[in-house]
Amino acid sequence: MPYQAPRGTHDVLPDEVHLWQFLELTFAQLVESFGYREIRTPAFEDTELFVRTSGDTSEVVTKQMYSFRDKGDRELTLKPEGTAPAMRSYLEHRLGQTGQTTRLWYTTPIFRYERPQKGRYRQAHQVGLELVGSPSPAADAEVIELTVRFYEELGLHGVTVLVNSIGRAAARESYCTALLAHAEPVLRDMETEARAQVERNPLRLLDSKVPEVIEVLRDAPSIVDYLEPDSRAHFGQVCQILDEQSINYTPAPHIVRGLDYYTDTVFEVQSDALGAQSSLCGGGRYDGLIQAIGGSATPAVGVAMGIERAILALQATENALDAPTPDYYGIALDEASARQLRQVATQLREGGARVVVDLDPRSLKSLLKAADRSGADQALIIGESEVSDGTVIVRDLRAGTQVTIPVTQLQHSATL
Ligand code: HAM
């Protein structure tokens, strides 16, 4: 094979694209029913946008960005996530005014130089939404509720919603000091670079995969005990609204998420079906991001769901959708028949049918084989006598029976 898709990327083939379309349509209809409006941002942005927002200690920025210098000497990066670009656009085009909420949604590729494995890619795709301008706990709850409803509408079971609050800067600072002190026995043995990285952002310890770190953190202090009263009250109200809306969730003090822009609420949804990459989505409140990129202080909260991971989870369910097949496969036995077949196909398509027309004349036997292979329910067969009678043979490919119908009476629903 001379060329293959680059490592960590994949093609979405015709046999699975219907799952992507189903997922994207389900998401769009759901979020539009809550008043979100779609936004599309470029594939690349100024590198600085991501460094400022994701944080220069996050893995996304330190290890995973696809950054390059263009011919005009600009430092650019293929977007590793959708929130910062959406907020850059929000500011650039003044999509919101003080005191007003703006609801945005998107579907986007993201690019991260990660070690590829099942559910983890270098080009992945997300659907996401951002609710900008409201500090209310009801905003956090709306985003979490929407997330849960989305997975429900997809028909995914075995999902767990984990919710936490990581508070504000001051609470995080005192928590980080306590966390570092607690983890000191393992930090002592770490290499200088790894230790320096942990010290720059001790919260990273909480999603460490190193067995010794995981062990020592079993009885680590909990961030919940360090929250300031406002954050504690906010979190309590988010949970109360979720309870009122009958949304099942689990408080999870170890959830911190990998991007540095979060304040207060963070959450993720995990699926049993995914193995190591169990996180279906991640989100939370990010009240400092817009100010960090030059706007006025504006509260915001959002979420992004990995499309590939949702599809893996969907494929693991029993009711995964089958790929759609044609309703009809059209067969013409000569030139004049082909002309009549094209007209019949147009007539049926206007009635909403999916009609594939065979283009290459050969024996009826081979044409019927091609019709079977197409997965169509029925074949339309036209030869010399059908042309002279103005009829078409409609053959049920499953039952092997057929009827001859005048073209004028042929209707998609009537022939089913
Ligand atoms: P994130 O947690 O980095 O958040 O990613 C969200 C989801 O995208 C993950 O839970 C996962 O399903 C999917 N994902 C991320 N990276 C990969 C990958 N390499 N391969 C496959 N799937 C992946 C964000 O991106 C934030 N922008 C979410 C957000 C929106 N926060 C506030 N608003």
Short mmCIF file of C-alpha atoms and ligand atoms in Angstrom, two decimals:
data_model
loop_
_atom_site.label_atom_id
_atom_site.label_comp_id
_atom_site.label_asym_id
_atom_site.label_seq_id
_atom_site.Cartn_x
_atom_site.Cartn_y
_atom_site.Cartn_z
CA MET A 1 0.00 0.00 0.00
CA PRO A 2 1.87 3.15 -1.12
CA TYR A 3 -0.07 5.56 1.11
CA GLN A 4 -1.95 5.12 4.35
CA ALA A 5 -3.80 7.60 6.55
CA PRO A 6 -1.21 9.24 8.85
CA ARG A 7 -0.69 7.54 12.22
CA GLY A 8 -3.42 8.48 14.67
CA THR A 9 -5.89 9.53 11.95
CA HIS A 10 -8.65 7.46 10.39
CA ASP A 11 -11.09 7.53 7.52
CA VAL A 12 -14.79 7.42 8.28
CA LEU A 13 -15.95 4.86 5.73
CA PRO A 14 -19.37 4.70 4.04
CA ASP A 15 -20.40 1.73 6.22
CA GLU A 16 -20.08 3.74 9.45
CA VAL A 17 -20.75 7.30 8.35
CA HIS A 18 -24.46 6.90 9.12
CA LEU A 19 -23.51 6.64 12.82
CA TRP A 20 -21.68 9.97 12.57
CA GLN A 21 -24.65 11.55 10.81
CA PHE A 22 -27.05 10.16 13.41
CA LEU A 23 -24.88 11.46 16.25
CA GLU A 24 -24.38 14.91 14.75
CA LEU A 25 -28.06 15.29 13.90
CA THR A 26 -29.14 14.12 17.36
CA PHE A 27 -26.77 16.64 18.94
CA ALA A 28 -27.81 19.52 16.67
CA GLN A 29 -31.53 18.95 17.24
CA LEU A 30 -31.09 18.62 21.00
CA VAL A 31 -28.96 21.72 21.53
CA GLU A 32 -31.04 23.80 19.10
CA SER A 33 -34.07 22.88 21.24
CA PHE A 34 -32.26 24.60 24.14
CA GLY A 35 -31.53 27.70 21.99
CA TYR A 36 -27.86 27.03 21.09
CA ARG A 37 -26.68 28.32 17.69
CA GLU A 38 -23.96 26.80 15.58
CA ILE A 39 -20.55 28.42 15.17
CA ARG A 40 -17.75 27.25 12.85
CA THR A 41 -14.19 28.36 13.46
CA PRO A 42 -11.01 27.80 11.41
CA ALA A 43 -8.89 24.64 11.63
CA PHE A 44 -5.92 26.67 12.90
CA GLU A 45 -5.43 29.66 15.17
CA ASP A 46 -2.56 31.70 16.58
CA THR A 47 -0.54 29.38 18.82
CA GLU A 48 -0.68 31.93 21.62
CA LEU A 49 -4.47 31.53 21.90
CA PHE A 50 -4.07 27.95 23.14
CA VAL A 51 -1.00 28.62 25.30
CA ARG A 52 -2.89 31.37 27.13
CA THR A 53 -6.06 29.38 27.66
CA SER A 54 -5.27 25.65 27.93
CA GLY A 55 -2.31 26.63 30.15
CA ASP A 56 1.42 26.26 29.65
CA THR A 57 1.58 23.36 32.12
CA SER A 58 -1.18 21.35 30.44
CA GLU A 59 -0.17 18.28 28.42
CA VAL A 60 -2.08 19.70 25.47
CA VAL A 61 0.29 22.67 25.29
CA THR A 62 3.53 21.08 26.50
CA LYS A 63 3.38 17.92 24.38
CA GLN A 64 0.50 17.68 21.99
CA MET A 65 0.11 20.74 19.80
CA TYR A 66 0.54 20.56 16.03
CA SER A 67 2.26 23.93 15.74
CA PHE A 68 3.92 25.36 12.67
CA ARG A 69 5.24 28.58 11.25
CA ASP A 70 3.58 29.59 7.97
CA LYS A 71 5.25 31.24 5.00
CA GLY A 72 4.40 34.63 6.49
CA ASP A 73 6.30 33.69 9.67
CA ARG A 74 3.14 33.40 11.81
CA GLU A 75 3.10 30.91 14.72
CA LEU A 76 -0.03 28.81 14.16
CA THR A 77 -1.51 25.66 15.70
CA LEU A 78 -4.11 23.19 14.44
CA LYS A 79 -6.84 23.54 17.05
CA PRO A 80 -6.41 21.00 19.86
CA GLU A 81 -9.85 21.92 21.25
CA GLY A 82 -12.85 24.05 20.36
CA THR A 83 -13.48 26.31 23.35
CA ALA A 84 -10.69 28.88 22.92
CA PRO A 85 -11.44 29.35 19.17
CA ALA A 86 -15.16 29.78 19.92
CA MET A 87 -14.37 32.39 22.59
CA ARG A 88 -11.89 34.17 20.31
CA SER A 89 -14.68 34.41 17.75
CA TYR A 90 -17.20 35.46 20.41
CA LEU A 91 -14.97 38.42 21.29
CA GLU A 92 -13.88 39.27 17.76
CA HIS A 93 -17.48 39.46 16.49
CA ARG A 94 -19.02 40.79 19.72
CA LEU A 95 -21.47 37.91 19.91
CA GLY A 96 -22.52 38.81 23.44
CA GLN A 97 -23.21 41.86 25.53
CA THR A 98 -22.76 42.32 29.26
CA GLY A 99 -25.55 40.70 31.21
CA GLN A 100 -26.72 38.65 28.24
CA THR A 101 -26.20 34.93 27.70
CA THR A 102 -24.97 33.55 24.40
CA ARG A 103 -25.38 29.88 23.59
CA LEU A 104 -23.07 28.37 20.94
CA TRP A 105 -22.54 24.85 19.63
CA TYR A 106 -20.05 23.32 17.21
CA THR A 107 -18.79 20.18 15.62
CA THR A 108 -15.07 20.18 14.97
CA PRO A 109 -11.96 18.14 14.34
CA ILE A 110 -9.29 18.49 17.04
CA PHE A 111 -5.59 17.74 16.66
CA ARG A 112 -3.43 16.40 19.49
CA TYR A 113 -0.10 14.63 19.18
CA GLU A 114 -0.99 11.72 21.49
CA ARG A 115 0.03 8.07 21.55
CA PRO A 116 -2.73 6.53 19.44
CA GLN A 117 -4.81 3.67 20.83
CA LYS A 118 -8.46 2.63 20.80
CA GLY A 119 -10.47 5.80 21.45
CA ARG A 120 -7.44 8.09 21.25
CA TYR A 121 -6.38 9.69 17.99
CA ARG A 122 -4.21 12.49 16.67
CA GLN A 123 -7.12 13.87 14.70
CA ALA A 124 -10.27 13.31 16.72
CA HIS A 125 -13.68 14.96 16.45
CA GLN A 126 -15.95 16.62 18.97
CA VAL A 127 -19.41 18.06 19.24
CA GLY A 128 -19.49 20.76 21.89
CA LEU A 129 -21.35 23.71 23.32
CA GLU A 130 -20.54 26.87 25.24
CA LEU A 131 -22.94 28.88 27.41
CA VAL A 132 -21.39 32.33 27.80
CA GLY A 133 -22.38 35.18 30.12
CA SER A 134 -24.12 33.50 33.04
CA PRO A 135 -22.55 32.95 36.47
CA SER A 136 -25.64 31.06 37.63
CA PRO A 137 -25.38 27.46 38.87
CA ALA A 138 -28.38 26.89 36.59
CA ALA A 139 -26.00 27.41 33.65
CA ASP A 140 -23.67 24.63 34.85
CA ALA A 141 -26.71 22.41 35.45
CA GLU A 142 -28.10 23.16 31.97
CA VAL A 143 -24.84 22.07 30.33
CA ILE A 144 -24.66 18.89 32.42
CA GLU A 145 -28.33 18.11 31.78
CA LEU A 146 -27.86 18.58 28.02
CA THR A 147 -24.87 16.27 28.09
CA VAL A 148 -26.82 13.56 29.87
CA ARG A 149 -29.83 13.93 27.56
CA PHE A 150 -27.52 13.65 24.55
CA TYR A 151 -26.19 10.26 25.61
CA GLU A 152 -29.73 9.17 26.52
CA GLU A 153 -30.97 10.12 23.04
CA LEU A 154 -28.12 8.19 21.47
CA GLY A 155 -29.34 5.17 23.45
CA LEU A 156 -26.13 4.73 25.44
CA HIS A 157 -26.38 2.85 28.72
CA GLY A 158 -23.72 2.19 31.33
CA VAL A 159 -22.66 5.82 31.52
CA THR A 160 -21.62 7.56 34.73
CA VAL A 161 -21.65 11.33 35.21
CA LEU A 162 -18.84 12.50 37.49
CA VAL A 163 -19.13 16.03 38.87
CA ASN A 164 -16.69 18.04 40.96
CA SER A 165 -15.74 21.59 41.91
CA ILE A 166 -12.11 22.69 41.74
CA GLY A 167 -12.91 26.11 43.19
CA ARG A 168 -11.14 29.37 42.46
CA ALA A 169 -7.42 30.24 42.33
CA ALA A 170 -6.93 30.81 46.09
CA ALA A 171 -8.59 27.54 47.10
CA ARG A 172 -6.62 25.68 44.47
CA GLU A 173 -3.37 27.20 45.73
CA SER A 174 -3.86 26.01 49.30
CA TYR A 175 -5.11 22.64 48.09
CA CYS A 176 -2.05 22.24 45.84
CA THR A 177 0.26 22.94 48.77
CA ALA A 178 -1.49 20.24 50.80
CA LEU A 179 -1.41 17.83 47.86
CA LEU A 180 2.33 18.35 47.29
CA ALA A 181 3.02 17.77 50.98
CA HIS A 182 0.97 14.58 50.90
CA ALA A 183 2.71 13.27 47.77
CA GLU A 184 6.21 14.20 48.97
CA PRO A 185 7.30 10.53 49.50
CA VAL A 186 6.84 9.78 45.78
CA LEU A 187 7.92 13.20 44.53
CA ARG A 188 11.31 12.72 46.20
CA ASP A 189 12.06 9.80 43.86
CA MET A 190 10.90 11.55 40.70
CA GLU A 191 13.27 12.81 38.03
CA THR A 192 13.97 16.54 38.27
CA GLU A 193 12.01 17.44 35.11
CA ALA A 194 8.95 15.37 36.08
CA ARG A 195 9.01 16.82 39.58
CA ALA A 196 9.31 20.39 38.26
CA GLN A 197 6.29 19.75 36.06
CA VAL A 198 4.22 18.48 38.99
CA GLU A 199 5.26 21.48 41.06
CA ARG A 200 4.14 23.83 38.30
CA ASN A 201 0.67 22.27 38.39
CA PRO A 202 0.18 19.80 41.26
CA LEU A 203 -3.42 19.06 40.16
CA ARG A 204 -1.89 17.01 37.33
CA LEU A 205 -1.00 14.45 40.03
CA LEU A 206 -4.67 13.57 40.28
CA ASP A 207 -4.81 12.16 36.77
CA SER A 208 -1.37 10.51 36.97
CA LYS A 209 -1.14 6.97 35.57
CA VAL A 210 2.00 6.13 37.65
CA PRO A 211 1.10 3.28 40.07
CA GLU A 212 3.14 4.72 43.01
CA VAL A 213 1.43 8.10 42.61
CA ILE A 214 -2.00 6.50 42.41
CA GLU A 215 -1.20 4.51 45.57
CA VAL A 216 -0.03 7.48 47.61
CA LEU A 217 -3.04 9.53 46.53
CA ARG A 218 -5.52 6.98 47.85
CA ASP A 219 -5.78 8.90 51.11
CA ALA A 220 -4.87 12.33 49.71
CA PRO A 221 -6.75 15.41 50.93
CA SER A 222 -9.89 16.23 48.95
CA ILE A 223 -10.24 19.52 47.07
CA VAL A 224 -13.81 19.80 48.34
CA ASP A 225 -12.43 20.56 51.83
CA TYR A 226 -10.52 23.57 50.46
CA LEU A 227 -13.33 25.30 48.57
CA GLU A 228 -14.20 28.87 49.47
CA PRO A 229 -17.77 29.43 50.73
CA ASP A 230 -18.94 30.88 47.37
CA SER A 231 -17.63 27.92 45.42
CA ARG A 232 -19.10 25.48 47.93
CA ALA A 233 -22.50 27.17 47.71
CA HIS A 234 -22.32 27.26 43.90
CA PHE A 235 -21.51 23.56 43.74
CA GLY A 236 -24.32 22.78 46.18
CA GLN A 237 -26.80 24.64 43.97
CA VAL A 238 -25.60 22.88 40.81
CA CYS A 239 -26.15 19.53 42.54
CA GLN A 240 -29.55 20.63 43.81
CA ILE A 241 -30.76 21.55 40.30
CA LEU A 242 -29.45 18.26 38.93
CA ASP A 243 -31.38 16.44 41.66
CA GLU A 244 -34.55 18.39 40.83
CA GLN A 245 -34.13 17.49 37.15
CA SER A 246 -33.62 13.83 38.11
CA ILE A 247 -30.16 13.74 36.55
CA ASN A 248 -28.08 10.92 38.03
CA TYR A 249 -24.52 11.97 38.85
CA THR A 250 -21.72 11.04 41.21
CA PRO A 251 -19.69 13.64 43.12
CA ALA A 252 -16.06 12.83 42.25
CA PRO A 253 -13.43 14.90 44.11
CA HIS A 254 -10.56 13.47 42.01
CA ILE A 255 -11.88 14.77 38.67
CA VAL A 256 -9.81 17.80 37.60
CA ARG A 257 -9.72 17.62 33.73
CA GLY A 258 -6.62 18.21 31.64
CA LEU A 259 -7.10 21.84 30.59
CA ASP A 260 -6.06 24.64 32.90
CA TYR A 261 -8.90 27.07 32.23
CA TYR A 262 -11.51 25.52 34.52
CA THR A 263 -12.86 27.25 37.62
CA ASP A 264 -15.42 25.75 40.03
CA THR A 265 -17.50 23.07 38.29
CA VAL A 266 -15.81 20.35 36.26
CA PHE A 267 -17.43 17.16 35.03
CA GLU A 268 -17.05 14.22 32.73
CA VAL A 269 -19.12 11.27 31.58
CA GLN A 270 -17.55 7.84 31.53
CA SER A 271 -18.68 4.73 29.70
CA ASP A 272 -18.16 1.08 30.63
CA ALA A 273 -17.77 0.26 26.94
CA LEU A 274 -14.57 2.24 26.36
CA GLY A 275 -11.77 0.54 28.30
CA ALA A 276 -8.78 2.75 29.12
CA GLN A 277 -10.08 5.87 27.31
CA SER A 278 -13.27 5.84 29.34
CA SER A 279 -14.07 9.54 29.17
CA LEU A 280 -16.88 10.23 26.71
CA CYS A 281 -16.79 13.96 27.26
CA GLY A 282 -15.33 16.67 29.45
CA GLY A 283 -16.52 20.08 30.48
CA GLY A 284 -16.88 22.69 33.13
CA ARG A 285 -16.94 26.34 34.03
CA TYR A 286 -14.17 28.62 32.80
CA ASP A 287 -14.84 32.10 34.17
CA GLY A 288 -11.30 33.40 33.56
CA LEU A 289 -10.78 32.40 29.92
CA ILE A 290 -12.42 35.31 28.13
CA GLN A 291 -10.54 37.84 30.25
CA ALA A 292 -7.30 35.94 29.60
CA ILE A 293 -7.70 36.57 25.87
CA GLY A 294 -8.50 40.25 26.17
CA GLY A 295 -12.23 40.40 26.93
CA SER A 296 -13.93 41.71 30.04
CA ALA A 297 -14.52 39.25 32.90
CA THR A 298 -17.26 36.98 31.52
CA PRO A 299 -18.48 33.77 33.14
CA ALA A 300 -18.89 30.76 30.87
CA VAL A 301 -19.43 27.02 31.01
CA GLY A 302 -19.32 24.32 28.35
CA VAL A 303 -18.64 20.75 27.34
CA ALA A 304 -17.21 18.78 24.42
CA MET A 305 -18.07 15.19 23.57
CA GLY A 306 -15.68 12.97 21.65
CA ILE A 307 -17.48 11.68 18.55
CA GLU A 308 -15.26 8.62 18.05
CA ARG A 309 -15.71 7.57 21.68
CA ALA A 310 -19.50 7.97 21.52
CA ILE A 311 -19.52 5.84 18.37
CA LEU A 312 -17.37 3.14 19.98
CA ALA A 313 -19.83 3.08 22.87
CA LEU A 314 -22.76 3.06 20.44
CA GLN A 315 -21.32 0.13 18.50
CA ALA A 316 -21.02 -1.80 21.76
CA THR A 317 -24.79 -1.52 22.34
CA GLU A 318 -27.18 -4.06 20.88
CA ASN A 319 -29.31 -1.48 19.13
CA ALA A 320 -26.56 0.08 17.00
CA LEU A 321 -28.09 1.32 13.74
CA ASP A 322 -27.56 -0.57 10.49
CA ALA A 323 -26.09 1.30 7.54
CA PRO A 324 -28.89 2.47 5.23
CA THR A 325 -29.27 0.60 1.92
CA PRO A 326 -30.99 1.68 -1.34
CA ASP A 327 -34.72 1.19 -1.71
CA TYR A 328 -34.36 0.29 -5.38
CA TYR A 329 -31.66 -0.92 -7.73
CA GLY A 330 -32.48 0.00 -11.35
CA ILE A 331 -31.64 -2.35 -14.21
CA ALA A 332 -32.10 -1.48 -17.90
CA LEU A 333 -31.56 -4.02 -20.66
CA ASP A 334 -30.89 -1.61 -23.55
CA GLU A 335 -30.46 2.09 -24.37
CA ALA A 336 -34.18 2.89 -24.72
CA SER A 337 -34.88 1.10 -21.42
CA ALA A 338 -32.10 3.08 -19.74
CA ARG A 339 -33.84 6.31 -20.77
CA GLN A 340 -37.15 5.12 -19.26
CA LEU A 341 -35.33 3.88 -16.13
CA ARG A 342 -33.77 7.29 -15.54
CA GLN A 343 -37.23 8.87 -15.65
CA VAL A 344 -38.64 6.24 -13.27
CA ALA A 345 -35.70 6.81 -10.90
CA THR A 346 -36.33 10.57 -10.88
CA GLN A 347 -40.04 9.99 -10.18
CA LEU A 348 -39.26 7.70 -7.22
CA ARG A 349 -36.56 9.98 -5.81
CA GLU A 350 -39.04 12.85 -5.85
CA GLY A 351 -41.19 10.65 -3.61
CA GLY A 352 -38.28 10.28 -1.17
CA ALA A 353 -36.86 6.93 -2.33
CA ARG A 354 -33.19 6.03 -2.54
CA VAL A 355 -32.60 4.72 -6.04
CA VAL A 356 -29.33 3.43 -7.48
CA VAL A 357 -29.19 3.02 -11.24
CA ASP A 358 -26.84 0.46 -12.78
CA LEU A 359 -24.77 2.12 -15.53
CA ASP A 360 -23.06 -0.76 -17.33
CA PRO A 361 -25.07 -3.04 -19.64
CA ARG A 362 -24.42 -6.79 -19.15
CA SER A 363 -26.41 -10.01 -18.75
CA LEU A 364 -29.60 -9.92 -16.68
CA LYS A 365 -28.02 -12.51 -14.36
CA SER A 366 -25.02 -10.29 -13.57
CA LEU A 367 -27.26 -7.27 -13.19
CA LEU A 368 -29.45 -9.08 -10.66
CA LYS A 369 -26.34 -10.14 -8.77
CA ALA A 370 -25.26 -6.50 -8.60
CA ALA A 371 -28.75 -5.61 -7.32
CA ASP A 372 -28.43 -8.22 -4.55
CA ARG A 373 -24.96 -6.99 -3.58
CA SER A 374 -26.24 -3.41 -3.29
CA GLY A 375 -28.46 -4.44 -0.36
CA ALA A 376 -31.50 -2.82 -2.06
CA ASP A 377 -34.97 -4.05 -1.12
CA GLN A 378 -36.25 -4.11 -4.68
CA ALA A 379 -34.98 -4.13 -8.25
CA LEU A 380 -36.58 -2.11 -11.04
CA ILE A 381 -36.22 -3.94 -14.33
CA ILE A 382 -36.95 -2.41 -17.72
CA GLY A 383 -36.48 -4.14 -21.10
CA GLU A 384 -37.90 -3.78 -24.59
CA SER A 385 -41.49 -4.86 -23.77
CA GLU A 386 -41.69 -2.63 -20.64
CA VAL A 387 -40.66 0.34 -22.81
CA SER A 388 -43.35 -0.41 -25.36
CA ASP A 389 -46.02 -0.94 -22.61
CA GLY A 390 -44.84 1.98 -20.45
CA THR A 391 -44.35 -0.37 -17.47
CA VAL A 392 -41.64 -1.40 -15.03
CA ILE A 393 -40.99 -4.73 -13.31
CA VAL A 394 -40.61 -4.31 -9.55
CA ARG A 395 -38.84 -7.32 -8.10
CA ASP A 396 -38.74 -7.98 -4.36
CA LEU A 397 -35.11 -9.04 -3.90
CA ARG A 398 -35.73 -10.78 -0.56
CA ALA A 399 -38.82 -12.81 -1.57
CA GLY A 400 -37.83 -13.26 -5.23
CA THR A 401 -41.36 -12.27 -6.39
CA GLN A 402 -42.14 -9.58 -8.93
CA VAL A 403 -44.98 -7.48 -10.34
CA THR A 404 -45.30 -5.34 -13.46
CA ILE A 405 -46.64 -1.86 -12.83
CA PRO A 406 -47.48 0.98 -15.25
CA VAL A 407 -44.86 3.72 -14.78
CA THR A 408 -47.64 6.27 -14.19
CA GLN A 409 -48.87 4.29 -11.18
CA LEU A 410 -45.45 3.72 -9.63
CA GLN A 411 -45.08 5.38 -6.24
CA HIS A 412 -42.49 4.80 -3.57
CA SER A 413 -44.94 4.01 -0.79
CA ALA A 414 -47.33 2.08 -3.10
CA THR A 415 -44.67 -0.42 -4.09
CA LEU A 416 -43.50 -1.24 -0.58
P1 HAM B 1 -11.33 17.58 26.70
O1 HAM B 1 -11.66 16.96 28.01
O2 HAM B 1 -9.91 17.80 26.38
O3 HAM B 1 -12.13 18.94 26.72
O4 HAM B 1 -11.99 16.74 25.53
C1 HAM B 1 -13.35 16.41 25.55
C2 HAM B 1 -13.57 15.05 24.94
O5 HAM B 1 -13.00 14.98 23.63
C3 HAM B 1 -12.88 13.91 25.69
O6 HAM B 1 -13.65 13.49 26.79
C4 HAM B 1 -12.83 12.84 24.61
O7 HAM B 1 -14.10 12.20 24.49
C5 HAM B 1 -12.59 13.66 23.35
N1 HAM B 1 -11.15 13.65 23.02
C6 HAM B 1 -10.21 14.52 23.44
N2 HAM B 1 -9.00 14.19 22.92
C7 HAM B 1 -9.19 13.09 22.18
C8 HAM B 1 -8.35 12.24 21.39
N3 HAM B 1 -7.05 12.49 21.27
N4 HAM B 1 -8.89 11.17 20.76
C9 HAM B 1 -10.22 10.91 20.87
N5 HAM B 1 -11.06 11.67 21.58
C10 HAM B 1 -10.58 12.74 22.23
C11 HAM B 1 -12.14 19.88 25.76
O8 HAM B 1 -11.72 19.71 24.63
C12 HAM B 1 -12.83 21.16 26.19
N6 HAM B 1 -12.76 22.13 25.07
C13 HAM B 1 -14.26 20.88 26.62
C14 HAM B 1 -14.98 22.10 27.06
C15 HAM B 1 -15.87 22.82 26.35
N7 HAM B 1 -14.84 22.69 28.23
C16 HAM B 1 -15.60 23.76 28.27
N8 HAM B 1 -16.23 23.86 27.12
#
